[in-house]
């Protein structure tokens, strides 16, 4: 078979871009030109950035594995993958998969905000490696350097490997730890106001919420609703602090941008993230609908015609482009919402220095984005998939994501995934448990042999 020269070119230039971005960000860190590197030590900034990327890759790849493994009989991999089996024993119990998915969503945002603190330059005018200043502005000042590292190393490559090697990917105590952390975030009640939204959206759509667990007891109901109210109060407080900082020009937003414009951009990029999160849910929801049902709205028909064209390749193409767009928006939102007082400013709301230090971690922005720009929109799309598709914004964003994927800017993800797969020794799931068809045939043969 003749080599695909276009693919080889995209692999090469995207991989070179990844290496270049990594080099200049590492240079900025050891020049003490990042917040953590300047305030504490460059090696701490280095460790937090790479530790954050490694953990993010486990969160993203773990999601692909834990969502894909439930239909597989756990007895098939109990001996070969004992930790994967242990994880899935927890995940397959009751509604634990939903709890894990909600908790990991916040963990993703928290890690992206951490990477922004560890790797974003403090002084964008400081020359790096003797290169022209426009290189700083293009890759460091805009955040694109960190974006390419995060998208290719922490997100897309992880999903590429995990989608093919689910069992190997989560067969580690690191994966087990990540699963428990995600579950703990959900149990804490930090995101429980999302359940209130879920109840409201299901009621509006005339749907019944299904659960794999027994109805809550009286004590469990009280504990649940207390966490809902606490989560709602925390969200309101997070908005109050963030908006106060935005209107007072006390964030890490680019200099020269008026506070009013910053607030508008904050809500605009949250809406874009929300649309992309909802589109993913809506697209999978309509994938099995008859074409006649998908064509009841003009914009829904236009969107589905594009989505299911090109022999079905546009759907995975959208997923790659969507990941690129969402990651970039996350970094912009992190830049917009991370609080940083100007010299001589009082603490936000006059609170203590400890509270102010917590505000400056960016976690409040991560919480707002997780709830308002991610989970809420997924719930809306799940309840009203066709209504979600029946807007021109969905069509435009679909075209934009397909364009981003076509550019090949993140094609280096596949190269990095291949290198990592070779180093770690990941094998396809079929090596251990066979294909779905083989498993079905063995199950049928076993059932027919039984008296």
PDB file of C-alpha atoms in Angstrom, residues 236-375:
ATOM      1  CA  UNK A 236     -23.483  31.268  43.876  1.00  0.00           C
ATOM      2  CA  UNK A 237     -20.507  32.277  46.032  1.00  0.00           C
ATOM      3  CA  UNK A 238     -18.059  31.234  43.296  1.00  0.00           C
ATOM      4  CA  UNK A 239     -19.939  33.388  40.777  1.00  0.00           C
ATOM      5  CA  UNK A 240     -19.981  36.351  43.195  1.00  0.00           C
ATOM      6  CA  UNK A 241     -16.208  36.177  43.787  1.00  0.00           C
ATOM      7  CA  UNK A 242     -15.361  35.648  40.124  1.00  0.00           C
ATOM      8  CA  UNK A 243     -17.627  38.397  38.787  1.00  0.00           C
ATOM      9  CA  UNK A 244     -16.352  40.822  41.434  1.00  0.00           C
ATOM     10  CA  UNK A 245     -12.786  40.114  40.330  1.00  0.00           C
ATOM     11  CA  UNK A 246     -13.721  40.412  36.639  1.00  0.00           C
ATOM     12  CA  UNK A 247     -15.441  43.782  37.026  1.00  0.00           C
ATOM     13  CA  UNK A 248     -12.522  45.062  39.112  1.00  0.00           C
ATOM     14  CA  UNK A 249      -9.952  43.892  36.554  1.00  0.00           C
ATOM     15  CA  UNK A 250      -8.377  41.512  39.093  1.00  0.00           C
ATOM     16  CA  UNK A 251      -7.767  38.427  36.932  1.00  0.00           C
ATOM     17  CA  UNK A 252      -4.967  37.172  34.695  1.00  0.00           C
ATOM     18  CA  UNK A 253      -6.856  38.334  31.598  1.00  0.00           C
ATOM     19  CA  UNK A 254      -4.694  39.886  28.879  1.00  0.00           C
ATOM     20  CA  UNK A 255      -3.826  43.513  29.548  1.00  0.00           C
ATOM     21  CA  UNK A 256      -5.867  46.136  27.755  1.00  0.00           C
ATOM     22  CA  UNK A 257      -9.118  44.143  27.683  1.00  0.00           C
ATOM     23  CA  UNK A 258     -11.881  46.171  29.429  1.00  0.00           C
ATOM     24  CA  UNK A 259     -13.622  44.417  32.357  1.00  0.00           C
ATOM     25  CA  UNK A 260     -16.997  44.481  30.593  1.00  0.00           C
ATOM     26  CA  UNK A 261     -15.518  42.740  27.553  1.00  0.00           C
ATOM     27  CA  UNK A 262     -13.847  40.205  29.858  1.00  0.00           C
ATOM     28  CA  UNK A 263     -17.209  39.334  31.438  1.00  0.00           C
ATOM     29  CA  UNK A 264     -18.795  38.942  28.000  1.00  0.00           C
ATOM     30  CA  UNK A 265     -15.939  36.683  26.860  1.00  0.00           C
ATOM     31  CA  UNK A 266     -16.293  34.631  30.041  1.00  0.00           C
ATOM     32  CA  UNK A 267     -19.929  33.805  29.332  1.00  0.00           C
ATOM     33  CA  UNK A 268     -19.318  33.476  25.578  1.00  0.00           C
ATOM     34  CA  UNK A 269     -16.596  30.846  25.940  1.00  0.00           C
ATOM     35  CA  UNK A 270     -18.630  28.994  28.575  1.00  0.00           C
ATOM     36  CA  UNK A 271     -21.499  28.893  26.066  1.00  0.00           C
ATOM     37  CA  UNK A 272     -19.170  27.534  23.366  1.00  0.00           C
ATOM     38  CA  UNK A 273     -17.905  24.815  25.734  1.00  0.00           C
ATOM     39  CA  UNK A 274     -21.481  24.052  26.725  1.00  0.00           C
ATOM     40  CA  UNK A 275     -22.591  23.727  23.107  1.00  0.00           C
ATOM     41  CA  UNK A 276     -19.702  21.367  22.332  1.00  0.00           C
ATOM     42  CA  UNK A 277     -20.382  19.257  25.420  1.00  0.00           C
ATOM     43  CA  UNK A 278     -24.065  19.057  24.549  1.00  0.00           C
ATOM     44  CA  UNK A 279     -23.395  18.337  20.881  1.00  0.00           C
ATOM     45  CA  UNK A 280     -21.405  15.250  21.809  1.00  0.00           C
ATOM     46  CA  UNK A 281     -24.358  13.884  23.792  1.00  0.00           C
ATOM     47  CA  UNK A 282     -26.943  14.887  21.175  1.00  0.00           C
ATOM     48  CA  UNK A 283     -24.969  13.386  18.270  1.00  0.00           C
ATOM     49  CA  UNK A 284     -24.756   9.978  19.936  1.00  0.00           C
ATOM     50  CA  UNK A 285     -28.439  10.217  20.888  1.00  0.00           C
ATOM     51  CA  UNK A 286     -29.581  10.787  17.278  1.00  0.00           C
ATOM     52  CA  UNK A 287     -27.093   8.363  15.708  1.00  0.00           C
ATOM     53  CA  UNK A 288     -29.611   5.505  15.899  1.00  0.00           C
ATOM     54  CA  UNK A 289     -32.659   7.589  14.952  1.00  0.00           C
ATOM     55  CA  UNK A 290     -34.318   7.004  11.552  1.00  0.00           C
ATOM     56  CA  UNK A 291     -33.341   9.633   8.994  1.00  0.00           C
ATOM     57  CA  UNK A 292     -36.965  10.767   8.781  1.00  0.00           C
ATOM     58  CA  UNK A 293     -36.983  11.717  12.474  1.00  0.00           C
ATOM     59  CA  UNK A 294     -33.686  13.561  12.113  1.00  0.00           C
ATOM     60  CA  UNK A 295     -35.036  15.611   9.211  1.00  0.00           C
ATOM     61  CA  UNK A 296     -37.978  17.281  10.951  1.00  0.00           C
ATOM     62  CA  UNK A 297     -35.958  20.477  11.444  1.00  0.00           C
ATOM     63  CA  UNK A 298     -34.051  22.213   8.650  1.00  0.00           C
ATOM     64  CA  UNK A 299     -30.963  22.858  10.769  1.00  0.00           C
ATOM     65  CA  UNK A 300     -31.078  19.392  12.326  1.00  0.00           C
ATOM     66  CA  UNK A 301     -31.156  17.879   8.823  1.00  0.00           C
ATOM     67  CA  UNK A 302     -28.245  20.061   7.663  1.00  0.00           C
ATOM     68  CA  UNK A 303     -26.232  19.108  10.744  1.00  0.00           C
ATOM     69  CA  UNK A 304     -26.934  15.375  10.441  1.00  0.00           C
ATOM     70  CA  UNK A 305     -26.200  15.375   6.692  1.00  0.00           C
ATOM     71  CA  UNK A 306     -22.717  16.675   7.472  1.00  0.00           C
ATOM     72  CA  UNK A 307     -22.224  14.562  10.594  1.00  0.00           C
ATOM     73  CA  UNK A 308     -22.994  11.213   8.953  1.00  0.00           C
ATOM     74  CA  UNK A 309     -21.356  11.986   5.605  1.00  0.00           C
ATOM     75  CA  UNK A 310     -17.920  10.832   4.406  1.00  0.00           C
ATOM     76  CA  UNK A 311     -18.723   7.160   5.143  1.00  0.00           C
ATOM     77  CA  UNK A 312     -19.275   7.923   8.817  1.00  0.00           C
ATOM     78  CA  UNK A 313     -15.796   9.428   9.335  1.00  0.00           C
ATOM     79  CA  UNK A 314     -17.091  12.885  10.213  1.00  0.00           C
ATOM     80  CA  UNK A 315     -18.341  11.771  13.645  1.00  0.00           C
ATOM     81  CA  UNK A 316     -14.886  10.705  14.933  1.00  0.00           C
ATOM     82  CA  UNK A 317     -13.454  13.725  13.096  1.00  0.00           C
ATOM     83  CA  UNK A 318     -15.813  15.959  15.059  1.00  0.00           C
ATOM     84  CA  UNK A 319     -14.747  14.295  18.320  1.00  0.00           C
ATOM     85  CA  UNK A 320     -11.090  15.175  17.655  1.00  0.00           C
ATOM     86  CA  UNK A 321     -11.899  18.741  16.593  1.00  0.00           C
ATOM     87  CA  UNK A 322     -14.237  19.129  19.544  1.00  0.00           C
ATOM     88  CA  UNK A 323     -11.514  18.052  21.955  1.00  0.00           C
ATOM     89  CA  UNK A 324      -9.178  20.656  20.448  1.00  0.00           C
ATOM     90  CA  UNK A 325     -11.781  23.419  20.683  1.00  0.00           C
ATOM     91  CA  UNK A 326     -12.906  22.534  24.223  1.00  0.00           C
ATOM     92  CA  UNK A 327      -9.326  22.369  25.502  1.00  0.00           C
ATOM     93  CA  UNK A 328      -8.513  25.755  23.980  1.00  0.00           C
ATOM     94  CA  UNK A 329     -11.658  27.265  25.532  1.00  0.00           C
ATOM     95  CA  UNK A 330     -10.712  25.775  28.915  1.00  0.00           C
ATOM     96  CA  UNK A 331      -7.382  27.584  28.824  1.00  0.00           C
ATOM     97  CA  UNK A 332      -9.028  30.861  27.812  1.00  0.00           C
ATOM     98  CA  UNK A 333     -11.578  30.527  30.630  1.00  0.00           C
ATOM     99  CA  UNK A 334      -8.745  29.710  33.044  1.00  0.00           C
ATOM    100  CA  UNK A 335      -6.969  32.876  31.916  1.00  0.00           C
ATOM    101  CA  UNK A 336     -10.157  34.929  32.272  1.00  0.00           C
ATOM    102  CA  UNK A 337     -11.208  33.629  35.708  1.00  0.00           C
ATOM    103  CA  UNK A 338      -7.945  33.033  37.594  1.00  0.00           C
ATOM    104  CA  UNK A 339      -7.862  35.812  40.179  1.00  0.00           C
ATOM    105  CA  UNK A 340      -4.779  38.017  40.563  1.00  0.00           C
ATOM    106  CA  UNK A 341      -4.864  41.184  42.657  1.00  0.00           C
ATOM    107  CA  UNK A 342      -3.207  44.331  41.371  1.00  0.00           C
ATOM    108  CA  UNK A 343      -0.614  46.014  43.550  1.00  0.00           C
ATOM    109  CA  UNK A 344      -2.332  47.797  46.434  1.00  0.00           C
ATOM    110  CA  UNK A 345      -5.708  46.041  45.958  1.00  0.00           C
ATOM    111  CA  UNK A 346      -7.654  44.774  48.947  1.00  0.00           C
ATOM    112  CA  UNK A 347      -8.624  41.110  49.132  1.00  0.00           C
ATOM    113  CA  UNK A 348     -11.863  40.180  47.365  1.00  0.00           C
ATOM    114  CA  UNK A 349     -14.772  40.998  49.720  1.00  0.00           C
ATOM    115  CA  UNK A 350     -12.162  41.891  52.360  1.00  0.00           C
ATOM    116  CA  UNK A 351     -11.644  38.226  53.262  1.00  0.00           C
ATOM    117  CA  UNK A 352      -8.521  36.751  54.839  1.00  0.00           C
ATOM    118  CA  UNK A 353      -5.219  36.212  53.038  1.00  0.00           C
ATOM    119  CA  UNK A 354      -5.794  32.460  53.229  1.00  0.00           C
ATOM    120  CA  UNK A 355      -9.135  32.800  51.443  1.00  0.00           C
ATOM    121  CA  UNK A 356      -7.532  35.084  48.854  1.00  0.00           C
ATOM    122  CA  UNK A 357      -4.750  32.560  48.244  1.00  0.00           C
ATOM    123  CA  UNK A 358      -7.430  29.901  47.656  1.00  0.00           C
ATOM    124  CA  UNK A 359      -9.280  32.152  45.204  1.00  0.00           C
ATOM    125  CA  UNK A 360      -6.052  32.590  43.210  1.00  0.00           C
ATOM    126  CA  UNK A 361      -5.733  28.835  42.616  1.00  0.00           C
ATOM    127  CA  UNK A 362      -8.452  29.125  39.957  1.00  0.00           C
ATOM    128  CA  UNK A 363     -10.571  26.374  41.516  1.00  0.00           C
ATOM    129  CA  UNK A 364     -13.654  28.618  41.686  1.00  0.00           C
ATOM    130  CA  UNK A 365     -13.444  29.138  37.935  1.00  0.00           C
ATOM    131  CA  UNK A 366     -13.010  25.391  37.445  1.00  0.00           C
ATOM    132  CA  UNK A 367     -16.132  24.722  39.551  1.00  0.00           C
ATOM    133  CA  UNK A 368     -18.233  27.241  37.609  1.00  0.00           C
ATOM    134  CA  UNK A 369     -17.049  25.860  34.273  1.00  0.00           C
ATOM    135  CA  UNK A 370     -17.681  22.250  35.301  1.00  0.00           C
ATOM    136  CA  UNK A 371     -21.268  22.901  36.394  1.00  0.00           C
ATOM    137  CA  UNK A 372     -22.472  25.723  34.143  1.00  0.00           C
ATOM    138  CA  UNK A 373     -20.416  25.135  30.986  1.00  0.00           C
ATOM    139  CA  UNK A 374     -20.288  21.360  30.971  1.00  0.00           C
ATOM    140  CA  UNK A 375     -22.612  19.171  33.013  1.00  0.00           C
TER     141      UNK A 375
END
